[in-house]
Short mmCIF file of N, CA and C in Angstrom, two decimals:
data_model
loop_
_atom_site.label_atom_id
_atom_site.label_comp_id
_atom_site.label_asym_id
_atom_site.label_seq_id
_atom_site.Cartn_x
_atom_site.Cartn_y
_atom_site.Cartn_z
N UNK A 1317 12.18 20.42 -5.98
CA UNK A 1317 13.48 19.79 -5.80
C UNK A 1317 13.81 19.01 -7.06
N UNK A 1318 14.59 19.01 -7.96
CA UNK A 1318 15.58 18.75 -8.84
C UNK A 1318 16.16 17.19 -8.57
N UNK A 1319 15.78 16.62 -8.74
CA UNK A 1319 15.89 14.94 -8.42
C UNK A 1319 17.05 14.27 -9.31
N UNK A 1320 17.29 15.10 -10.52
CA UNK A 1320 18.04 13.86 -11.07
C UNK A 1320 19.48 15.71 -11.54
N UNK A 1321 20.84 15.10 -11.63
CA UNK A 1321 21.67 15.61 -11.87
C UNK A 1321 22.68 15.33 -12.61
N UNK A 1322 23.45 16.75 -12.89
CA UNK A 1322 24.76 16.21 -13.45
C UNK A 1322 25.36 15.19 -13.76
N UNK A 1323 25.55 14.86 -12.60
CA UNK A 1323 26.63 13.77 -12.74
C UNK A 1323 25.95 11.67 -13.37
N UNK A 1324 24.72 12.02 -13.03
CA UNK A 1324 24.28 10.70 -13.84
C UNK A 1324 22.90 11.05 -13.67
N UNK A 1325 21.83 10.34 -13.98
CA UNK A 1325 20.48 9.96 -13.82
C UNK A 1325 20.00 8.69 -13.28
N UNK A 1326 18.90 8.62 -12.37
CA UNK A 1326 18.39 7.74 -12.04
C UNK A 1326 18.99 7.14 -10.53
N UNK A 1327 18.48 6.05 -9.76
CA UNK A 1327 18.33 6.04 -8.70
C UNK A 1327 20.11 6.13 -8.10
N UNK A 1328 20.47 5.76 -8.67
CA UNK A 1328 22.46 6.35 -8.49
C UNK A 1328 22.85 7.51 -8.22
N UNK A 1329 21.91 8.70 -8.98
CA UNK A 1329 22.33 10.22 -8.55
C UNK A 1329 21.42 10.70 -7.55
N UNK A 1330 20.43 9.72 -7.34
CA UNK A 1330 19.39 10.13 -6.34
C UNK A 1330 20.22 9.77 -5.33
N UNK A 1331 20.64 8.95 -4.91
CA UNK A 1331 21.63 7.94 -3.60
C UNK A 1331 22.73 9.21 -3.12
N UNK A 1332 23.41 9.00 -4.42
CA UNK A 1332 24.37 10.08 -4.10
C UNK A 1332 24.64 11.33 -3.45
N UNK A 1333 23.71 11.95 -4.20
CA UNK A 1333 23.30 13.28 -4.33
C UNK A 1333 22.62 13.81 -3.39
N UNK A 1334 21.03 13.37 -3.30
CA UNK A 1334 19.82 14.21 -2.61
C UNK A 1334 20.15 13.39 -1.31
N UNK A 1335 20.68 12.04 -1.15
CA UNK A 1335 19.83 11.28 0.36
C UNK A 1335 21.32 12.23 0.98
N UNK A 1336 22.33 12.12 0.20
CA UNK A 1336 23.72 12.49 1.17
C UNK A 1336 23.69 14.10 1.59
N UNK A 1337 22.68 14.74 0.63
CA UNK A 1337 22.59 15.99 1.15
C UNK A 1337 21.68 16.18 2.23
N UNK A 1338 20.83 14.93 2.63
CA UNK A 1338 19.64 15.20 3.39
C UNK A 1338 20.60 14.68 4.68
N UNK A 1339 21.25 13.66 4.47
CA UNK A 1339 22.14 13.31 5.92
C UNK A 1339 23.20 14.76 6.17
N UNK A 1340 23.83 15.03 5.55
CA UNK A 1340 24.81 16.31 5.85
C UNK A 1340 24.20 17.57 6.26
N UNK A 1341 22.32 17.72 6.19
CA UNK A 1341 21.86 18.72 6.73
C UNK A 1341 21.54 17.94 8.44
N UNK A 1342 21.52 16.89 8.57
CA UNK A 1342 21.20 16.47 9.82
C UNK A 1342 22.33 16.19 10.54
N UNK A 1343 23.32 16.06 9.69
CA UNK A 1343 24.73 15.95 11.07
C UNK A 1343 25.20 17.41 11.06
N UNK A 1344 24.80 18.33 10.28
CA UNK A 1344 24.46 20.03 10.25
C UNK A 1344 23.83 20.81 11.26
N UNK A 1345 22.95 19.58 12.12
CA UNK A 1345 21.99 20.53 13.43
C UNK A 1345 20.95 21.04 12.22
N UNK A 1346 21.05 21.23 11.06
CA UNK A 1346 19.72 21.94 10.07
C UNK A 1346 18.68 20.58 9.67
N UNK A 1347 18.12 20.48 11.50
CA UNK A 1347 17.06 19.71 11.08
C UNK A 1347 15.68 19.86 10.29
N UNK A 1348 15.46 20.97 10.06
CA UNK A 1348 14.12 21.44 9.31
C UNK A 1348 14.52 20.93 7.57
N UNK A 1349 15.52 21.42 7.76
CA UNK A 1349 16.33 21.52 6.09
C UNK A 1349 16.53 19.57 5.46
N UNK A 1350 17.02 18.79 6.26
CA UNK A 1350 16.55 17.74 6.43
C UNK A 1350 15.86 16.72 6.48
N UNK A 1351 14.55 17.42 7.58
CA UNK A 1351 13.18 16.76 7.33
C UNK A 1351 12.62 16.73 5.83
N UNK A 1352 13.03 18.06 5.90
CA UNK A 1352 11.71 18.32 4.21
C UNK A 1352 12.60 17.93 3.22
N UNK A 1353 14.09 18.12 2.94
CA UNK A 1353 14.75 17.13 1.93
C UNK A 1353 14.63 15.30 1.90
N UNK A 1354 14.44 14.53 3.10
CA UNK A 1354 14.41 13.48 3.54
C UNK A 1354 12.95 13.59 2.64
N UNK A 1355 11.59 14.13 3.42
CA UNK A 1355 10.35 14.05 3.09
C UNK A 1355 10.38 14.11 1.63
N UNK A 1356 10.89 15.02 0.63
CA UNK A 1356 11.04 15.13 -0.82
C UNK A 1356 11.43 13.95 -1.51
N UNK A 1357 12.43 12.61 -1.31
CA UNK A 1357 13.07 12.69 -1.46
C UNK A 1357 11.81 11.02 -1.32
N UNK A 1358 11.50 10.82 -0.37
CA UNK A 1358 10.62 9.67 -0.01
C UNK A 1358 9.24 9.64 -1.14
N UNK A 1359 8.71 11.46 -1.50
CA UNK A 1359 7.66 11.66 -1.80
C UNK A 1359 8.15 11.15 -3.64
N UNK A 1360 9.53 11.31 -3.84
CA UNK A 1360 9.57 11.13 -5.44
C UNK A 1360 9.78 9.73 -5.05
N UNK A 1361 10.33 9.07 -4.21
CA UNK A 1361 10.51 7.34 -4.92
C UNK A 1361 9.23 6.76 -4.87
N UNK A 1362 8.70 7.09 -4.22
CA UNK A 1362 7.07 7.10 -3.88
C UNK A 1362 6.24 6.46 -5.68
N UNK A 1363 6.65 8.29 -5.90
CA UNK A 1363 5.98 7.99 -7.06
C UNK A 1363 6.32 7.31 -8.26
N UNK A 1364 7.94 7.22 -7.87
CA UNK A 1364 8.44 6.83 -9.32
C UNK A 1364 8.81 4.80 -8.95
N UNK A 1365 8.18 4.65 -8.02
CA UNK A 1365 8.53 3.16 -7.64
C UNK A 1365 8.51 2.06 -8.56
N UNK A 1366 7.49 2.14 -9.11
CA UNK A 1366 7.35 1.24 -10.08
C UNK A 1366 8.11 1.00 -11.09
N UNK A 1367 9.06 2.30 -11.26
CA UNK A 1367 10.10 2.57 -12.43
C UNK A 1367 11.50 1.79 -12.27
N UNK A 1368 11.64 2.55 -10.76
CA UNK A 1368 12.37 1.97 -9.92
C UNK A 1368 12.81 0.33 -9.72
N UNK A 1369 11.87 -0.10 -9.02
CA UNK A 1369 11.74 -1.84 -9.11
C UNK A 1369 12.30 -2.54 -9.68
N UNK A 1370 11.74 -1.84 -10.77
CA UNK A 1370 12.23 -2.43 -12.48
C UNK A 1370 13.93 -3.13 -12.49
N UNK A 1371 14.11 -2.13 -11.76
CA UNK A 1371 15.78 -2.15 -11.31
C UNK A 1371 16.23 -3.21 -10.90
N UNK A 1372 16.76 -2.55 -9.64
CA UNK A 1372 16.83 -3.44 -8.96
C UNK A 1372 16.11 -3.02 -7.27
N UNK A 1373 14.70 -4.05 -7.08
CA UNK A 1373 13.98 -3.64 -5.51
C UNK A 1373 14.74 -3.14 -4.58
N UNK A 1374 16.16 -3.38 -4.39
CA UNK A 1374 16.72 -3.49 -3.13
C UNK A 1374 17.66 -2.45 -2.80
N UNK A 1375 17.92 -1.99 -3.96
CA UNK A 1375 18.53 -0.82 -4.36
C UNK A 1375 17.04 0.17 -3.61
N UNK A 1376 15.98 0.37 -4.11
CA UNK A 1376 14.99 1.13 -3.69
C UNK A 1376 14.94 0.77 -2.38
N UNK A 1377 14.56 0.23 -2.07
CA UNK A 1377 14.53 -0.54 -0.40
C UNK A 1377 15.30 0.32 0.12
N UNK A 1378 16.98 0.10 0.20
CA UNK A 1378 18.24 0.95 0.76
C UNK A 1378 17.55 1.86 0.69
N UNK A 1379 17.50 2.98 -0.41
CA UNK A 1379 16.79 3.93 -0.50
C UNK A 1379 16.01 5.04 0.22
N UNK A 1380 15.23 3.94 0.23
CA UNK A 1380 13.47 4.47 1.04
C UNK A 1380 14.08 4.46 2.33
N UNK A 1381 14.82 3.71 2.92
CA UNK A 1381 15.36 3.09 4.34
C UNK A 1381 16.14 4.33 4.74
N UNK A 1382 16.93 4.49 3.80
CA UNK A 1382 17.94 5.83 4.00
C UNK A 1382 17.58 7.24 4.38
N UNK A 1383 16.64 7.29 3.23
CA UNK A 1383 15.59 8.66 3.45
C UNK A 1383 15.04 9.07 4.77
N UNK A 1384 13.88 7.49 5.29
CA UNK A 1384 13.42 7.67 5.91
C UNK A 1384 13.98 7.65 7.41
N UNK A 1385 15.29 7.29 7.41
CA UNK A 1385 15.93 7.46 8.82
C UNK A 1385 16.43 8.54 9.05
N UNK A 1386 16.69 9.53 7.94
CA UNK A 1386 17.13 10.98 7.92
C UNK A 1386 16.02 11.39 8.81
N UNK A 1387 15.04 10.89 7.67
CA UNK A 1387 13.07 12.28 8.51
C UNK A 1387 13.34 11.86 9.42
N UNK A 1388 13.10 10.37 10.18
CA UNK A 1388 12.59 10.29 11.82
C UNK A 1388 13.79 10.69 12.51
N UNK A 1389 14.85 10.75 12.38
CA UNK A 1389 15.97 11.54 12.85
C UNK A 1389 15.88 12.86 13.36
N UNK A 1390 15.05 13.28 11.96
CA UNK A 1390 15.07 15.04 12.26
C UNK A 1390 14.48 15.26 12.95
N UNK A 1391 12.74 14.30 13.21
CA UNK A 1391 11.58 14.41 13.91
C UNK A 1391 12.31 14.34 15.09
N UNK A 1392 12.38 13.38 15.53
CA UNK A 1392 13.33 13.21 16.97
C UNK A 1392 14.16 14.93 17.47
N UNK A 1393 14.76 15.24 16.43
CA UNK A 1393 15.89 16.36 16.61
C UNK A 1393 14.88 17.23 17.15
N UNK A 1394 13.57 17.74 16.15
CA UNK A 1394 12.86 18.61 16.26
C UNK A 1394 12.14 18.65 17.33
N UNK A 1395 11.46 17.54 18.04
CA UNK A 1395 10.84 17.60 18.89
C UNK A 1395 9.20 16.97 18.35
N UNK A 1396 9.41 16.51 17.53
CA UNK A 1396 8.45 15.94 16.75
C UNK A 1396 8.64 14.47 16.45
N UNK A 1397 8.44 13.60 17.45
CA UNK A 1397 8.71 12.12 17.91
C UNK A 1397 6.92 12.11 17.48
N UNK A 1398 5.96 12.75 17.92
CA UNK A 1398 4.85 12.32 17.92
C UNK A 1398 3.72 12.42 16.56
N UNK A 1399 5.01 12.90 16.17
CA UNK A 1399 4.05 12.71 14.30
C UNK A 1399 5.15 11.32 13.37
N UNK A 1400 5.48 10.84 14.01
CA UNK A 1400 6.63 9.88 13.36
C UNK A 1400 5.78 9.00 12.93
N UNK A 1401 4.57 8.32 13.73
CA UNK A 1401 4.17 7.27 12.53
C UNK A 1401 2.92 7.95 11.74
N UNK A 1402 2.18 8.91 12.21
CA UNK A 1402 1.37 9.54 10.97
C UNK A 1402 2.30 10.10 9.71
N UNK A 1403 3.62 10.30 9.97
CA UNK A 1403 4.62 10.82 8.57
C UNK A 1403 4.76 9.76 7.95
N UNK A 1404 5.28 8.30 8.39
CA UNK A 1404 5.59 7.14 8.14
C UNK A 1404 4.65 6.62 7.08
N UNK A 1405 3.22 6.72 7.72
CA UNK A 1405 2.07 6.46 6.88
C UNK A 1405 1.50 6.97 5.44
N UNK A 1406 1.89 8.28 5.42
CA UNK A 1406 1.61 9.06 4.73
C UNK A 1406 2.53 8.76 3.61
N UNK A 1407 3.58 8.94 4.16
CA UNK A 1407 4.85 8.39 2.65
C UNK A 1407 4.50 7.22 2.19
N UNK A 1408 4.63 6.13 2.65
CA UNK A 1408 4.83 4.77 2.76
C UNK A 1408 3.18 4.51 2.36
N UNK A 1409 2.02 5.17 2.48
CA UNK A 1409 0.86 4.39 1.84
C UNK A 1409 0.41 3.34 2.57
N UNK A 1410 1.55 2.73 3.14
CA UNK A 1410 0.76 0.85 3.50
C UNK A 1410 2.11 0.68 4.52
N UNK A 1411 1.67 0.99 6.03
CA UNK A 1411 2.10 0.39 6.84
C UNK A 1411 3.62 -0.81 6.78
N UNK A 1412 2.78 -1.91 6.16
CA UNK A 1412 4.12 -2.93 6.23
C UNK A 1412 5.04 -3.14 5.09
N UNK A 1413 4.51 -1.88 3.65
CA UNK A 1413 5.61 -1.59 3.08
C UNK A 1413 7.03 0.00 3.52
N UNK A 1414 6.92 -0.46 4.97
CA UNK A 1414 7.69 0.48 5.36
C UNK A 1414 9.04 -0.16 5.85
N UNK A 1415 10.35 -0.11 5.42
CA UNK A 1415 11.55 -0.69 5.53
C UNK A 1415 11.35 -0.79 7.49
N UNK A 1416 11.83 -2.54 7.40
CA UNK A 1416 12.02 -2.99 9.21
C UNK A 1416 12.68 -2.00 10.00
N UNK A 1417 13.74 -1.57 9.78
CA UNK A 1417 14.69 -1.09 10.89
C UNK A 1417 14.15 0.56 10.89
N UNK A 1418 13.36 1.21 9.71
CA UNK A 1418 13.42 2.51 9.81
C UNK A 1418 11.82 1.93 10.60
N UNK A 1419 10.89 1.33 10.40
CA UNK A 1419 9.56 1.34 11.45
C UNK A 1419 10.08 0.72 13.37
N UNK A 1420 11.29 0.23 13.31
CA UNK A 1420 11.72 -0.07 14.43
C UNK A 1420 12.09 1.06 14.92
N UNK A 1421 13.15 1.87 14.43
CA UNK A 1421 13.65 3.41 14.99
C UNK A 1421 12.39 4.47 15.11
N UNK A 1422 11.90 3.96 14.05
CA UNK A 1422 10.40 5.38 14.36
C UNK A 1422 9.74 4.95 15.74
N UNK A 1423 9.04 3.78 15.73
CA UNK A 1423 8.86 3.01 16.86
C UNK A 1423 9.02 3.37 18.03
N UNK A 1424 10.49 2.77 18.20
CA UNK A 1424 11.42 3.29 19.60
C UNK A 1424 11.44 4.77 19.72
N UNK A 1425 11.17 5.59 18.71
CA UNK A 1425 11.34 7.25 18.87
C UNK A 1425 10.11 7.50 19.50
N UNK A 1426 9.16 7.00 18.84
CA UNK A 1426 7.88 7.56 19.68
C UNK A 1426 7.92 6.83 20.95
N UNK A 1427 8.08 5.54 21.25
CA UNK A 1427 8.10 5.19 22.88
C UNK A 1427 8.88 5.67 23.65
N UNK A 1428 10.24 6.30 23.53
CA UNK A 1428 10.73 6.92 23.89
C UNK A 1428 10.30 8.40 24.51
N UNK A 1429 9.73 9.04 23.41
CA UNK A 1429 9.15 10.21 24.01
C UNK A 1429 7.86 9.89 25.33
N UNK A 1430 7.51 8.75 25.35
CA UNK A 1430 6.12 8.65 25.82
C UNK A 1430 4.75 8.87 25.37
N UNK A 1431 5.02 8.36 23.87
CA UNK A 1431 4.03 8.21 22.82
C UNK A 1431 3.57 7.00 23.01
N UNK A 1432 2.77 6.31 23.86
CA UNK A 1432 2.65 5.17 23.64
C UNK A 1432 1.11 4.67 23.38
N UNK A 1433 0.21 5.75 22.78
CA UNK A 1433 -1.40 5.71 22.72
C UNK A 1433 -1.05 4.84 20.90
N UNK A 1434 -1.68 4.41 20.36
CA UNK A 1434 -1.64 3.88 18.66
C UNK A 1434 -0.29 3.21 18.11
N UNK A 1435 0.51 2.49 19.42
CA UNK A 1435 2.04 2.03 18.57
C UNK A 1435 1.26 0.54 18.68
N UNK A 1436 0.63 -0.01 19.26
CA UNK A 1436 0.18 -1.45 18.75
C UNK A 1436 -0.37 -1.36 17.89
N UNK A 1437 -1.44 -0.88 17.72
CA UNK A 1437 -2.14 -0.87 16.30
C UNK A 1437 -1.29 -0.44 15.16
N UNK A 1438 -0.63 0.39 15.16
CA UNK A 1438 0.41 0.88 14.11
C UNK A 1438 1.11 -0.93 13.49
N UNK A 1439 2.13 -1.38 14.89
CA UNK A 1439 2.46 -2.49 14.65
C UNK A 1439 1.94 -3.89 14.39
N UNK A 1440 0.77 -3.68 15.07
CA UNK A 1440 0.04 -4.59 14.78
C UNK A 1440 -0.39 -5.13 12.79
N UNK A 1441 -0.70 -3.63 12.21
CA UNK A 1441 -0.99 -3.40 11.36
C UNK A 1441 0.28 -3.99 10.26
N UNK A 1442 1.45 -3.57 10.58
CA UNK A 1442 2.56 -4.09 10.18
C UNK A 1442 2.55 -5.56 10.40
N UNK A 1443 2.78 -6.57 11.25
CA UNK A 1443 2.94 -7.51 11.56
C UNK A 1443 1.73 -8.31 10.90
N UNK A 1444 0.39 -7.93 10.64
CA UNK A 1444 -0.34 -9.10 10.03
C UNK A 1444 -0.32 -9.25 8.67
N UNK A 1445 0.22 -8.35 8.42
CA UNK A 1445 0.63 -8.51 6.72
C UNK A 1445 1.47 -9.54 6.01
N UNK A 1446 2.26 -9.96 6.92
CA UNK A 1446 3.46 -11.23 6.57
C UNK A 1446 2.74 -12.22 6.77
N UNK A 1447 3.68 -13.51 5.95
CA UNK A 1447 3.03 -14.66 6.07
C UNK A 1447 4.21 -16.07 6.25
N UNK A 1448 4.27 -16.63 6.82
CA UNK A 1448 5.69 -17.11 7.54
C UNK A 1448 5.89 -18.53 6.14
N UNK A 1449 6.50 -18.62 5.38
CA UNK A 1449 6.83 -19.47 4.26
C UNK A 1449 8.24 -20.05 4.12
N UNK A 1450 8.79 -21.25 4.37
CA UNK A 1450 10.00 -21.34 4.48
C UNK A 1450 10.92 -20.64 4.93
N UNK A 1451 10.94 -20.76 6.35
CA UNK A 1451 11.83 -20.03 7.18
C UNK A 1451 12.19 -18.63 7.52
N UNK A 1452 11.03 -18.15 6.48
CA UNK A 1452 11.00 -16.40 6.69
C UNK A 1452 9.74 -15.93 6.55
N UNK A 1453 9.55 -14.91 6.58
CA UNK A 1453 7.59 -14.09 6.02
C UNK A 1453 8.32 -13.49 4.99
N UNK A 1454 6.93 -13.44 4.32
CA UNK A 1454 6.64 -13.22 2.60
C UNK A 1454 5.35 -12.51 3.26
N UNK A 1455 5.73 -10.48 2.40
CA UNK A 1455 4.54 -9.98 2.59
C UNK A 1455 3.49 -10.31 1.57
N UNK A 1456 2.54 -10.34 1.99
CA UNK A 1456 1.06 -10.78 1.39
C UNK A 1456 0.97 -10.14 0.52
N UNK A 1457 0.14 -11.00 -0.62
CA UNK A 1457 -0.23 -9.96 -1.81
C UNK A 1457 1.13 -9.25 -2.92
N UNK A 1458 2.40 -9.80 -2.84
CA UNK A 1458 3.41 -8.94 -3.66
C UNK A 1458 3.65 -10.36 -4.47
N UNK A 1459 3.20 -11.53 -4.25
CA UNK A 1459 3.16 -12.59 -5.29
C UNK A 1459 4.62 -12.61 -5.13
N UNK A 1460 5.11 -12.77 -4.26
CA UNK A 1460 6.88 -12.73 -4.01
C UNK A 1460 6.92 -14.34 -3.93
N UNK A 1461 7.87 -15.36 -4.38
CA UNK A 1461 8.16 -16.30 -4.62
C UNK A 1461 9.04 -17.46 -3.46
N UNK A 1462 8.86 -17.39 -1.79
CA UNK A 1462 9.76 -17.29 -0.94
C UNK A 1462 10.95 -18.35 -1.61
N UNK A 1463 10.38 -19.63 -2.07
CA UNK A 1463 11.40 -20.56 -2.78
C UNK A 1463 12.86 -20.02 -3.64
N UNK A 1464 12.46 -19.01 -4.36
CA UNK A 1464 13.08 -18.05 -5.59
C UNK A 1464 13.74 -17.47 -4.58
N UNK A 1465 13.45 -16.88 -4.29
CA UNK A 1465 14.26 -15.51 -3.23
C UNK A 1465 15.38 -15.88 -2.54
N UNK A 1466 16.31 -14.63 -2.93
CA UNK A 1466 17.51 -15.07 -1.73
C UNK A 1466 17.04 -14.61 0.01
N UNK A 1467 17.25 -15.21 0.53
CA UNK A 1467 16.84 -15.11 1.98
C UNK A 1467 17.73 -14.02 2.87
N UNK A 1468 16.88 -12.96 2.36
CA UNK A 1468 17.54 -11.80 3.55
C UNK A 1468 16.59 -10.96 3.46
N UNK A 1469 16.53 -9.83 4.36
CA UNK A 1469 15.64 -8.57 4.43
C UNK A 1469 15.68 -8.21 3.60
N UNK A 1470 14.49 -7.23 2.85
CA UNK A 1470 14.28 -6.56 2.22
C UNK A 1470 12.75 -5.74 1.54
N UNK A 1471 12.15 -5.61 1.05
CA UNK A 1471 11.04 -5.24 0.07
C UNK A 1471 10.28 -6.22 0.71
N UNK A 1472 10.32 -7.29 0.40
CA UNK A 1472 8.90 -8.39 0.25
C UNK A 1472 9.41 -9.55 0.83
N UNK A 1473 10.99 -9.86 1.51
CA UNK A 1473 11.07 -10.25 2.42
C UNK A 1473 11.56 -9.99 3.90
N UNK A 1474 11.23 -11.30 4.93
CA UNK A 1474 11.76 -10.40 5.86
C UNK A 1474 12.04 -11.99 6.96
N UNK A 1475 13.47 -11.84 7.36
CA UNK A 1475 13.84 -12.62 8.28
C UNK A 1475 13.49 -12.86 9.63
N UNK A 1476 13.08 -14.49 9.99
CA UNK A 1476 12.31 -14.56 11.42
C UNK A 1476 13.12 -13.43 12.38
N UNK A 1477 14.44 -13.45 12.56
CA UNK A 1477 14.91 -12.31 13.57
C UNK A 1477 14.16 -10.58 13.88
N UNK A 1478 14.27 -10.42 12.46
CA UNK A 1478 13.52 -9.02 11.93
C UNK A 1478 11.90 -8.92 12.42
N UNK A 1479 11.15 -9.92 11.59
CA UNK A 1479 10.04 -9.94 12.58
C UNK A 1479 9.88 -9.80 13.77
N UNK A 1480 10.79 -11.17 14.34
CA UNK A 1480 10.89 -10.88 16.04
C UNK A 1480 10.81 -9.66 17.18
N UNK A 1481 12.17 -9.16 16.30
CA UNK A 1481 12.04 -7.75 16.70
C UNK A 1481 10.89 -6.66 17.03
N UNK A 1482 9.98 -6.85 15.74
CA UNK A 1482 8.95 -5.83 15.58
C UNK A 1482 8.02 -6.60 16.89
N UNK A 1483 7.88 -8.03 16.88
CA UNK A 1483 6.88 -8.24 17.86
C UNK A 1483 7.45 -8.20 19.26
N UNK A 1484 8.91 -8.05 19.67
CA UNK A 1484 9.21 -7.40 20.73
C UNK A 1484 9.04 -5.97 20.79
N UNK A 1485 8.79 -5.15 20.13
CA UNK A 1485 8.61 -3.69 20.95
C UNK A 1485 6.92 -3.63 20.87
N UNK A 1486 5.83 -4.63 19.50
CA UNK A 1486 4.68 -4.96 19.92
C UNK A 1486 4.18 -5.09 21.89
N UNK A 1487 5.26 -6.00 21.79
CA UNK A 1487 4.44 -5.99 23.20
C UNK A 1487 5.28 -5.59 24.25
N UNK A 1488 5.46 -4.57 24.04
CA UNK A 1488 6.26 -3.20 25.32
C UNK A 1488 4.81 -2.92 25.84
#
């Protein structure tokens, strides 16, 4: 897959381009076509993150968030709710660097189906990673600054509400 195009380079033609083609194969019913563009698409920011960052984090964040609500979308479509957090893992490397709302929808997809054997530990795994620092969690280990930071979701932070959340479907 061909990542960067015509019309510009870098995470702008990626946005544009690949995530909008991966959503237009899923409001398409071409969920296979989807998954594996979504999956492509996770597997290059993946690698090129560090490049990325550089940027601007949050821009990547959106990103990764975008991608990955396409895949668990498709999973869902497909009938494949029960590989949603082994896919999750696999992209993402590290559990609680996985964007809030797309590990909440994966989440709810697998409890939904009646997946409910490994979603605590999954979440669990997520949830001990933060560390609660002036009015929000600061994930561990990213040397993130909570003082510095503007206070909203994102990368390396994450708002008491947002947490909350995750520890309400924790203890479903």
């Amino acid at each position: 897959m061909k990542m960067m195009s015509s019309k510009g380079s870098g995470p702008a033609s990626i946005w544009e381009e690949e995530i909008e083609r991966s959503e237009s194969y899923l409001v398409s019913s071409l969920y296979e076509e989807s998954a594996s563009s979504a999956s492509s698409i996770l597997k290059w920011l993946s690698k090129h993150s560090e490049d990325l960052e550089a940027g601007d984090p949050f821009e990547l964040y959106d990103m990764l968030e975008s991608a990955g609500m396409v895949l668990v979308q498709s999973f869902k479509q497909l009938g494949s709710t029960s590989e949603i957090l082994n896919e999750l893992k696999l992209l993402f490397v590290s559990v609680p660097t996985i964007p809030v709302q797309l590990l909440l929808t994966g989440a709810c997809f697998y409890i939904s189906e009646g997946h409910s054997h490994s979603i605590q530990e999954f979440l669990e795994e997520f949830l001990s990673r933060w560390s609660f620092v002036n009015e929000q969690y600061v994930l561990v280990g990213t040397g993130e600054n909570a003082d510095d930071a503007e206070k909203c979701d994102g990368p390396f932070l994450l708002g008491v509400d947002k947490y909350l959340e995750v520890v309400e479907v924790y203890v479903l």
